[in-house]
Amino acid sequence: MNNAIRALRKEAGVTQDELANAVGVTRQTILSLESGRYNASLQLAFRIARYFHRSIEEVFLFEEESE
Amino acid sequence: MKFKKKLKLRLGFAVGYIVLGAVLIVMSFVLPDGDQFLSSFGLILAVMGVARLLQYCRITKSDETIRKQEIAETDERNIAIANHAKSAAFRIFLMLCCVAVLVLEALGKNEPAAVLSMAVFGQVLIYLICYFVIGRRS
């Protein structure tokens, strides 16, 4: 799943560590989210969206996997 | 607050391991037929307890380190990785046990093969029970 976390984070002038602390995960999780290697749970997705004062759809871009 | 209580429980266990280890070591000297196994086991327990105690002291240095440890333990990605690792370890161990049963049978060691195959059966049975119980709860 693609997401706009890196762009939003840079726009807000926040480091990965600061974002991770704010949403209660490790920096490695934020790194994995930004690189698309890991998909956030619904709870984490909400926390991240709320942190950036955006809706979930603005932060996470759901694309159906083509078979 | 919940995590701090968890840490206190771990401290209790650490002290318990040290005390139990010390008791076993003393028993191995005091008992007329006390053997090396008791003292070795006691030493292992005591060392484990000391290691956990040192870990507790390191974690509780400050509120910052407590928070970092709490995040590390509750991080969803870390939990997912641990669960995948446990699942893979279970599968690999089960396969290795099955291979070991076949090898033991081929070598004519029927008793160890029978015990190991019962252990394999037990693992699979426990897995099925856990699957059923967790499935009902979710």
PDB file of N, CA, C and O in Angstrom, chain B residues 97-130:
ATOM      1  N   CYS B  97      11.759 -32.756  13.505  1.00  0.00           N
ATOM      2  CA  CYS B  97      11.375 -33.873  14.375  1.00  0.00           C
ATOM      3  C   CYS B  97      10.927 -35.070  13.540  1.00  0.00           C
ATOM      4  O   CYS B  97      11.284 -36.221  13.839  1.00  0.00           O
ATOM      5  N   CYS B  98      10.142 -34.811  12.488  1.00  0.00           N
ATOM      6  CA  CYS B  98       9.668 -35.898  11.617  1.00  0.00           C
ATOM      7  C   CYS B  98      10.857 -36.583  10.943  1.00  0.00           C
ATOM      8  O   CYS B  98      10.910 -37.827  10.874  1.00  0.00           O
ATOM      9  N   VAL B  99      11.799 -35.796  10.477  1.00  0.00           N
ATOM     10  CA  VAL B  99      12.998 -36.372   9.853  1.00  0.00           C
ATOM     11  C   VAL B  99      13.773 -37.193  10.883  1.00  0.00           C
ATOM     12  O   VAL B  99      14.235 -38.312  10.600  1.00  0.00           O
ATOM     13  N   ALA B 100      13.876 -36.663  12.098  1.00  0.00           N
ATOM     14  CA  ALA B 100      14.609 -37.352  13.170  1.00  0.00           C
ATOM     15  C   ALA B 100      13.939 -38.691  13.502  1.00  0.00           C
ATOM     16  O   ALA B 100      14.634 -39.692  13.743  1.00  0.00           O
ATOM     17  N   VAL B 101      12.600 -38.720  13.503  1.00  0.00           N
ATOM     18  CA  VAL B 101      11.864 -39.975  13.764  1.00  0.00           C
ATOM     19  C   VAL B 101      12.239 -41.014  12.700  1.00  0.00           C
ATOM     20  O   VAL B 101      12.532 -42.182  13.030  1.00  0.00           O
ATOM     21  N   LEU B 102      12.237 -40.595  11.447  1.00  0.00           N
ATOM     22  CA  LEU B 102      12.568 -41.519  10.350  1.00  0.00           C
ATOM     23  C   LEU B 102      13.999 -42.026  10.471  1.00  0.00           C
ATOM     24  O   LEU B 102      14.270 -43.225  10.287  1.00  0.00           O
ATOM     25  N   VAL B 103      14.905 -41.120  10.804  1.00  0.00           N
ATOM     26  CA  VAL B 103      16.318 -41.503  10.934  1.00  0.00           C
ATOM     27  C   VAL B 103      16.491 -42.488  12.091  1.00  0.00           C
ATOM     28  O   VAL B 103      17.181 -43.507  11.965  1.00  0.00           O
ATOM     29  N   LEU B 104      15.824 -42.194  13.220  1.00  0.00           N
ATOM     30  CA  LEU B 104      15.940 -43.079  14.397  1.00  0.00           C
ATOM     31  C   LEU B 104      15.378 -44.463  14.087  1.00  0.00           C
ATOM     32  O   LEU B 104      15.949 -45.483  14.486  1.00  0.00           O
ATOM     33  N   GLU B 105      14.246 -44.494  13.388  1.00  0.00           N
ATOM     34  CA  GLU B 105      13.657 -45.775  13.000  1.00  0.00           C
ATOM     35  C   GLU B 105      14.615 -46.540  12.085  1.00  0.00           C
ATOM     36  O   GLU B 105      14.793 -47.753  12.229  1.00  0.00           O
ATOM     37  N   ALA B 106      15.213 -45.838  11.143  1.00  0.00           N
ATOM     38  CA  ALA B 106      16.144 -46.474  10.198  1.00  0.00           C
ATOM     39  C   ALA B 106      17.359 -47.044  10.922  1.00  0.00           C
ATOM     40  O   ALA B 106      17.923 -48.067  10.525  1.00  0.00           O
ATOM     41  N   LEU B 107      17.759 -46.375  12.035  1.00  0.00           N
ATOM     42  CA  LEU B 107      18.902 -46.834  12.821  1.00  0.00           C
ATOM     43  C   LEU B 107      18.508 -47.906  13.833  1.00  0.00           C
ATOM     44  O   LEU B 107      19.350 -48.383  14.591  1.00  0.00           O
ATOM     45  N   GLY B 108      17.229 -48.250  13.841  1.00  0.00           N
ATOM     46  CA  GLY B 108      16.760 -49.303  14.732  1.00  0.00           C
ATOM     47  C   GLY B 108      16.519 -48.836  16.165  1.00  0.00           C
ATOM     48  O   GLY B 108      16.328 -49.666  17.059  1.00  0.00           O
ATOM     49  N   LYS B 109      16.515 -47.517  16.382  1.00  0.00           N
ATOM     50  CA  LYS B 109      16.284 -47.003  17.749  1.00  0.00           C
ATOM     51  C   LYS B 109      14.783 -46.709  17.896  1.00  0.00           C
ATOM     52  O   LYS B 109      14.341 -45.566  17.783  1.00  0.00           O
ATOM     53  N   ASN B 110      14.044 -47.795  18.168  1.00  0.00           N
ATOM     54  CA  ASN B 110      12.582 -47.683  18.154  1.00  0.00           C
ATOM     55  C   ASN B 110      12.007 -46.861  19.307  1.00  0.00           C
ATOM     56  O   ASN B 110      11.054 -46.109  19.120  1.00  0.00           O
ATOM     57  N   GLU B 111      12.607 -47.017  20.498  1.00  0.00           N
ATOM     58  CA  GLU B 111      12.059 -46.296  21.655  1.00  0.00           C
ATOM     59  C   GLU B 111      12.186 -44.787  21.523  1.00  0.00           C
ATOM     60  O   GLU B 111      11.185 -44.070  21.673  1.00  0.00           O
ATOM     61  N   PRO B 112      13.382 -44.263  21.255  1.00  0.00           N
ATOM     62  CA  PRO B 112      13.485 -42.806  21.060  1.00  0.00           C
ATOM     63  C   PRO B 112      12.600 -42.313  19.925  1.00  0.00           C
ATOM     64  O   PRO B 112      12.018 -41.232  20.013  1.00  0.00           O
ATOM     65  N   ALA B 113      12.481 -43.129  18.867  1.00  0.00           N
ATOM     66  CA  ALA B 113      11.636 -42.735  17.730  1.00  0.00           C
ATOM     67  C   ALA B 113      10.193 -42.635  18.173  1.00  0.00           C
ATOM     68  O   ALA B 113       9.465 -41.703  17.790  1.00  0.00           O
ATOM     69  N   ALA B 114       9.761 -43.595  19.003  1.00  0.00           N
ATOM     70  CA  ALA B 114       8.368 -43.581  19.476  1.00  0.00           C
ATOM     71  C   ALA B 114       8.116 -42.364  20.355  1.00  0.00           C
ATOM     72  O   ALA B 114       7.089 -41.686  20.229  1.00  0.00           O
ATOM     73  N   VAL B 115       9.070 -42.056  21.246  1.00  0.00           N
ATOM     74  CA  VAL B 115       8.911 -40.893  22.142  1.00  0.00           C
ATOM     75  C   VAL B 115       8.851 -39.605  21.329  1.00  0.00           C
ATOM     76  O   VAL B 115       8.000 -38.740  21.545  1.00  0.00           O
ATOM     77  N   LEU B 116       9.746 -39.495  20.349  1.00  0.00           N
ATOM     78  CA  LEU B 116       9.792 -38.287  19.520  1.00  0.00           C
ATOM     79  C   LEU B 116       8.520 -38.142  18.685  1.00  0.00           C
ATOM     80  O   LEU B 116       7.984 -37.037  18.544  1.00  0.00           O
ATOM     81  N   SER B 117       8.017 -39.258  18.176  1.00  0.00           N
ATOM     82  CA  SER B 117       6.796 -39.171  17.359  1.00  0.00           C
ATOM     83  C   SER B 117       5.595 -38.793  18.231  1.00  0.00           C
ATOM     84  O   SER B 117       4.697 -38.093  17.771  1.00  0.00           O
ATOM     85  N   MET B 118       5.609 -39.225  19.509  1.00  0.00           N
ATOM     86  CA  MET B 118       4.533 -38.779  20.419  1.00  0.00           C
ATOM     87  C   MET B 118       4.645 -37.288  20.693  1.00  0.00           C
ATOM     88  O   MET B 118       3.637 -36.585  20.797  1.00  0.00           O
ATOM     89  N   ALA B 119       5.882 -36.801  20.798  1.00  0.00           N
ATOM     90  CA  ALA B 119       6.090 -35.358  21.004  1.00  0.00           C
ATOM     91  C   ALA B 119       5.583 -34.574  19.801  1.00  0.00           C
ATOM     92  O   ALA B 119       4.950 -33.520  19.951  1.00  0.00           O
ATOM     93  N   VAL B 120       5.825 -35.091  18.598  1.00  0.00           N
ATOM     94  CA  VAL B 120       5.342 -34.433  17.375  1.00  0.00           C
ATOM     95  C   VAL B 120       3.814 -34.404  17.373  1.00  0.00           C
ATOM     96  O   VAL B 120       3.197 -33.371  17.104  1.00  0.00           O
ATOM     97  N   PHE B 121       3.226 -35.542  17.706  1.00  0.00           N
ATOM     98  CA  PHE B 121       1.761 -35.622  17.766  1.00  0.00           C
ATOM     99  C   PHE B 121       1.225 -34.609  18.776  1.00  0.00           C
ATOM    100  O   PHE B 121       0.237 -33.907  18.522  1.00  0.00           O
ATOM    101  N   GLY B 122       1.885 -34.539  19.943  1.00  0.00           N
ATOM    102  CA  GLY B 122       1.486 -33.592  20.990  1.00  0.00           C
ATOM    103  C   GLY B 122       1.548 -32.153  20.500  1.00  0.00           C
ATOM    104  O   GLY B 122       0.647 -31.353  20.753  1.00  0.00           O
ATOM    105  N   GLN B 123       2.609 -31.812  19.770  1.00  0.00           N
ATOM    106  CA  GLN B 123       2.752 -30.440  19.244  1.00  0.00           C
ATOM    107  C   GLN B 123       1.608 -30.101  18.306  1.00  0.00           C
ATOM    108  O   GLN B 123       1.021 -29.016  18.375  1.00  0.00           O
ATOM    109  N   VAL B 124       1.308 -31.046  17.403  1.00  0.00           N
ATOM    110  CA  VAL B 124       0.246 -30.790  16.423  1.00  0.00           C
ATOM    111  C   VAL B 124      -1.107 -30.675  17.139  1.00  0.00           C
ATOM    112  O   VAL B 124      -1.912 -29.795  16.818  1.00  0.00           O
ATOM    113  N   LEU B 125      -1.310 -31.544  18.133  1.00  0.00           N
ATOM    114  CA  LEU B 125      -2.573 -31.496  18.892  1.00  0.00           C
ATOM    115  C   LEU B 125      -2.723 -30.158  19.620  1.00  0.00           C
ATOM    116  O   LEU B 125      -3.790 -29.531  19.590  1.00  0.00           O
ATOM    117  N   ILE B 126      -1.641 -29.711  20.265  1.00  0.00           N
ATOM    118  CA  ILE B 126      -1.686 -28.431  20.984  1.00  0.00           C
ATOM    119  C   ILE B 126      -1.950 -27.282  20.015  1.00  0.00           C
ATOM    120  O   ILE B 126      -2.721 -26.363  20.302  1.00  0.00           O
ATOM    121  N   TYR B 127      -1.326 -27.365  18.840  1.00  0.00           N
ATOM    122  CA  TYR B 127      -1.552 -26.326  17.820  1.00  0.00           C
ATOM    123  C   TYR B 127      -3.034 -26.276  17.430  1.00  0.00           C
ATOM    124  O   TYR B 127      -3.634 -25.202  17.357  1.00  0.00           O
ATOM    125  N   LEU B 128      -3.640 -27.456  17.194  1.00  0.00           N
ATOM    126  CA  LEU B 128      -5.045 -27.509  16.777  1.00  0.00           C
ATOM    127  C   LEU B 128      -5.952 -26.952  17.876  1.00  0.00           C
ATOM    128  O   LEU B 128      -6.902 -26.206  17.599  1.00  0.00           O
ATOM    129  N   ILE B 129      -5.646 -27.298  19.124  1.00  0.00           N
ATOM    130  CA  ILE B 129      -6.456 -26.798  20.247  1.00  0.00           C
ATOM    131  C   ILE B 129      -6.339 -25.271  20.331  1.00  0.00           C
ATOM    132  O   ILE B 129      -7.348 -24.568  20.477  1.00  0.00           O
ATOM    133  N   CYS B 130      -5.110 -24.764  20.225  1.00  0.00           N
ATOM    134  CA  CYS B 130      -4.901 -23.306  20.292  1.00  0.00           C
ATOM    135  C   CYS B 130      -5.632 -22.615  19.146  1.00  0.00           C
ATOM    136  O   CYS B 130      -6.262 -21.568  19.340  1.00  0.00           O
TER     137      CYS B 130
END
